[in-house]
Amino acid sequence: MEIEPYQQPGVARVQDMIPKPAFKSSPTNPEIKEIQTIPERRVDMPYAPAIRIESPCGLLFISGATPSPLYHKHPHDIAEHDHPNKIEDQTRRAMETIKTILDHQGLAWTDVVKVTKYLTDIRDQDGMVAVLKEYFGDWTPASTTVCVNQLSTPGARVELDMVAALPSV
């Protein structure tokens, strides 16, 4: 008796290759799907384990934002980089910079699919995440947090970069 191809070791069945349903879709861009492999544990996560973009769409790559003004002189004039001390205040400044870019492109926080967070002190993570929740609400893009030695200007403790999906038109 011959073994069917899908029964052979290492050969996937077609139904096993179809993506499982997403946990939820972005309210501003239905092509963006949040993936939760254990949906009941979502409340424990400030980010999605994965984000799926289902149809061809554009991507917006947002450069790292710190508590410094978006437009500032290079080489740096240190007087332009007067950072607040609290991580929450620094995070809000970075998020406001990113918000101006999202607004300029007609996008919302729920169009963001990936966040990379750089901290100079990992103990600041909870304060930073609390501020991100103020902006993202219950939307949780995929995320990575990295602890670094220092950032671009003295006193900067957080830098955020993001990728957003542009809705197809």
CSV table of C-alpha atoms in Angstrom, one decimal:
chain,number,residue,atom,x,y,z
A,1,MET,CA,0.0,0.0,0.0
A,2,GLU,CA,1.3,3.4,-1.0
A,3,ILE,CA,1.5,6.3,1.5
A,4,GLU,CA,-0.4,9.5,0.5
A,5,PRO,CA,2.0,12.5,0.1
A,6,TYR,CA,0.4,14.3,3.0
A,7,GLN,CA,1.1,11.3,5.3
A,8,GLN,CA,4.8,11.2,4.5
A,9,PRO,CA,7.1,12.6,7.2
A,10,GLY,CA,8.1,16.2,6.4
A,11,VAL,CA,5.3,16.8,3.9
A,12,ALA,CA,2.6,19.3,5.1
A,13,ARG,CA,-1.0,18.9,4.3
A,14,VAL,CA,-2.7,21.8,2.5
A,15,GLN,CA,-5.0,22.5,5.5
A,16,ASP,CA,-1.9,22.7,7.8
A,17,MET,CA,-0.5,25.4,5.5
A,18,ILE,CA,-3.5,27.8,5.8
A,19,PRO,CA,-2.8,30.5,8.4
A,20,LYS,CA,-5.0,30.2,11.5
A,21,PRO,CA,-7.5,33.0,12.1
A,22,ALA,CA,-6.1,36.2,13.6
A,23,PHE,CA,-7.0,37.3,17.1
A,24,LYS,CA,-8.3,40.7,15.9
A,25,SER,CA,-7.9,43.2,13.1
A,26,SER,CA,-6.8,46.8,13.3
A,27,PRO,CA,-9.9,49.1,13.3
A,28,THR,CA,-8.2,51.5,10.9
A,29,ASN,CA,-6.7,48.9,8.5
A,30,PRO,CA,-8.4,45.5,8.1
A,31,GLU,CA,-5.3,44.1,6.3
A,32,ILE,CA,-3.4,44.2,9.7
A,33,LYS,CA,-4.1,41.2,11.9
A,34,GLU,CA,-2.9,40.7,15.5
A,35,ILE,CA,-1.8,37.2,16.1
A,36,GLN,CA,-2.3,35.7,19.6
A,37,THR,CA,-1.5,32.0,19.9
A,38,ILE,CA,-3.1,31.8,23.3
A,39,PRO,CA,-5.8,34.5,23.2
A,40,GLU,CA,-6.8,34.1,26.9
A,41,ARG,CA,-3.3,35.2,27.9
A,42,ARG,CA,-3.4,38.5,25.8
A,43,VAL,CA,-4.1,40.5,29.0
A,44,ASP,CA,-0.6,39.6,30.2
A,45,MET,CA,1.1,41.0,27.1
A,46,PRO,CA,1.8,44.7,26.2
A,47,TYR,CA,2.6,43.6,22.6
A,48,ALA,CA,1.5,41.1,20.0
A,49,PRO,CA,3.6,38.0,19.5
A,50,ALA,CA,3.2,38.6,15.7
A,51,ILE,CA,1.3,40.9,13.3
A,52,ARG,CA,0.2,39.6,9.9
A,53,ILE,CA,-0.4,41.9,6.9
A,54,GLU,CA,-2.7,40.2,4.5
A,55,SER,CA,-2.8,42.2,1.3
A,56,PRO,CA,-0.2,44.1,-0.6
A,57,CYS,CA,0.2,47.5,1.1
A,58,GLY,CA,2.8,50.1,1.6
A,59,LEU,CA,5.0,50.2,4.7
A,60,LEU,CA,6.1,53.4,6.5
A,61,PHE,CA,9.4,53.0,8.4
A,62,ILE,CA,9.6,55.6,11.1
A,63,SER,CA,13.1,56.5,12.3
A,64,GLY,CA,14.0,56.4,15.9
A,65,ALA,CA,12.5,59.2,18.0
A,66,THR,CA,14.0,60.3,21.3
A,67,PRO,CA,12.9,63.0,23.7
A,68,SER,CA,14.8,65.5,21.5
A,69,PRO,CA,13.0,67.6,19.0
A,70,LEU,CA,12.5,65.9,15.6
A,71,TYR,CA,14.2,68.7,13.8
A,72,HIS,CA,17.5,69.7,15.5
A,73,LYS,CA,20.9,70.7,14.3
A,74,HIS,CA,23.7,68.3,13.3
A,75,PRO,CA,26.2,68.3,14.7
A,76,HIS,CA,24.1,68.5,17.8
A,77,ASP,CA,23.7,71.7,19.7
A,78,ILE,CA,23.3,70.4,23.2
A,79,ALA,CA,21.0,73.3,24.1
A,80,GLU,CA,18.4,71.8,21.9
A,81,HIS,CA,18.4,68.6,23.9
A,82,ASP,CA,17.0,69.5,27.3
A,83,HIS,CA,15.4,66.2,28.3
A,84,PRO,CA,13.1,65.7,31.3
A,85,ASN,CA,14.4,63.2,33.8
A,86,LYS,CA,11.3,60.9,34.1
A,87,ILE,CA,11.0,58.0,31.7
A,88,GLU,CA,7.3,58.7,31.3
A,89,ASP,CA,7.9,62.3,30.1
A,90,GLN,CA,10.7,61.2,27.8
A,91,THR,CA,8.5,58.5,26.3
A,92,ARG,CA,5.7,61.0,25.7
A,93,ARG,CA,8.0,63.3,23.9
A,94,ALA,CA,9.2,60.5,21.6
A,95,MET,CA,5.6,59.3,21.0
A,96,GLU,CA,4.5,62.9,20.2
A,97,THR,CA,7.2,63.1,17.6
A,98,ILE,CA,6.0,59.8,16.1
A,99,LYS,CA,2.4,61.0,16.2
A,100,THR,CA,3.3,64.0,14.0
A,101,ILE,CA,4.6,61.6,11.4
A,102,LEU,CA,1.6,59.3,11.6
A,103,ASP,CA,-0.8,62.3,11.4
A,104,HIS,CA,1.2,63.7,8.4
A,105,GLN,CA,0.6,60.4,6.6
A,106,GLY,CA,-3.0,60.0,7.7
A,107,LEU,CA,-2.3,57.0,9.9
A,108,ALA,CA,-3.4,56.0,13.3
A,109,TRP,CA,-1.7,54.1,16.1
A,110,THR,CA,-3.6,51.0,15.0
A,111,ASP,CA,-1.7,51.1,11.7
A,112,VAL,CA,1.6,50.5,13.6
A,113,VAL,CA,2.7,46.9,13.2
A,114,LYS,CA,6.2,46.9,14.8
A,115,VAL,CA,7.8,48.9,17.6
A,116,THR,CA,11.5,48.7,18.6
A,117,LYS,CA,12.2,50.2,22.0
A,118,TYR,CA,15.7,51.2,23.1
A,119,LEU,CA,16.3,51.9,26.8
A,120,THR,CA,19.5,52.9,28.6
A,121,ASP,CA,18.1,51.3,31.8
A,122,ILE,CA,15.9,48.2,31.5
A,123,ARG,CA,14.3,49.2,34.9
A,124,ASP,CA,12.5,52.0,32.9
A,125,GLN,CA,10.5,49.4,30.9
A,126,ASP,CA,7.3,49.5,32.9
A,127,GLY,CA,7.1,53.3,32.9
A,128,MET,CA,7.7,53.3,29.2
A,129,VAL,CA,5.1,50.6,28.5
A,130,ALA,CA,2.5,52.5,30.6
A,131,VAL,CA,2.9,55.5,28.3
A,132,LEU,CA,2.8,53.4,25.2
A,133,LYS,CA,-0.5,52.1,26.4
A,134,GLU,CA,-1.8,55.7,26.6
A,135,TYR,CA,-1.3,56.0,22.9
A,136,PHE,CA,-1.9,52.5,21.6
A,137,GLY,CA,-4.9,51.7,23.9
A,138,ASP,CA,-5.6,48.0,23.5
A,139,TRP,CA,-3.8,47.8,20.1
A,140,THR,CA,-0.6,45.8,20.6
A,141,PRO,CA,1.9,45.8,17.7
A,142,ALA,CA,4.8,43.3,17.5
A,143,SER,CA,7.6,44.6,19.7
A,144,THR,CA,11.2,44.3,20.7
A,145,THR,CA,12.9,46.0,23.6
A,146,VAL,CA,16.7,46.4,23.7
A,147,CYS,CA,18.8,47.8,26.5
A,148,VAL,CA,21.7,50.0,25.2
A,149,ASN,CA,24.7,51.7,26.7
A,150,GLN,CA,23.7,55.2,25.5
A,151,LEU,CA,21.6,57.1,23.0
A,152,SER,CA,22.3,60.0,20.6
A,153,THR,CA,22.3,62.8,23.2
A,154,PRO,CA,23.3,63.0,26.8
A,155,GLY,CA,20.3,62.3,29.1
A,156,ALA,CA,18.2,60.6,26.5
A,157,ARG,CA,16.9,57.3,28.1
A,158,VAL,CA,14.5,56.1,25.4
A,159,GLU,CA,14.3,55.8,21.6
A,160,LEU,CA,11.5,54.3,19.7
A,161,ASP,CA,11.2,53.3,16.1
A,162,MET,CA,8.2,52.0,14.3
A,163,VAL,CA,6.8,50.4,11.2
A,164,ALA,CA,3.3,51.2,10.1
A,165,ALA,CA,1.2,49.6,7.3
A,166,LEU,CA,-0.5,52.0,4.8
A,167,PRO,CA,-4.0,50.9,4.0
A,168,SER,CA,-4.4,49.8,0.4
A,169,VAL,CA,-6.5,52.2,-1.8
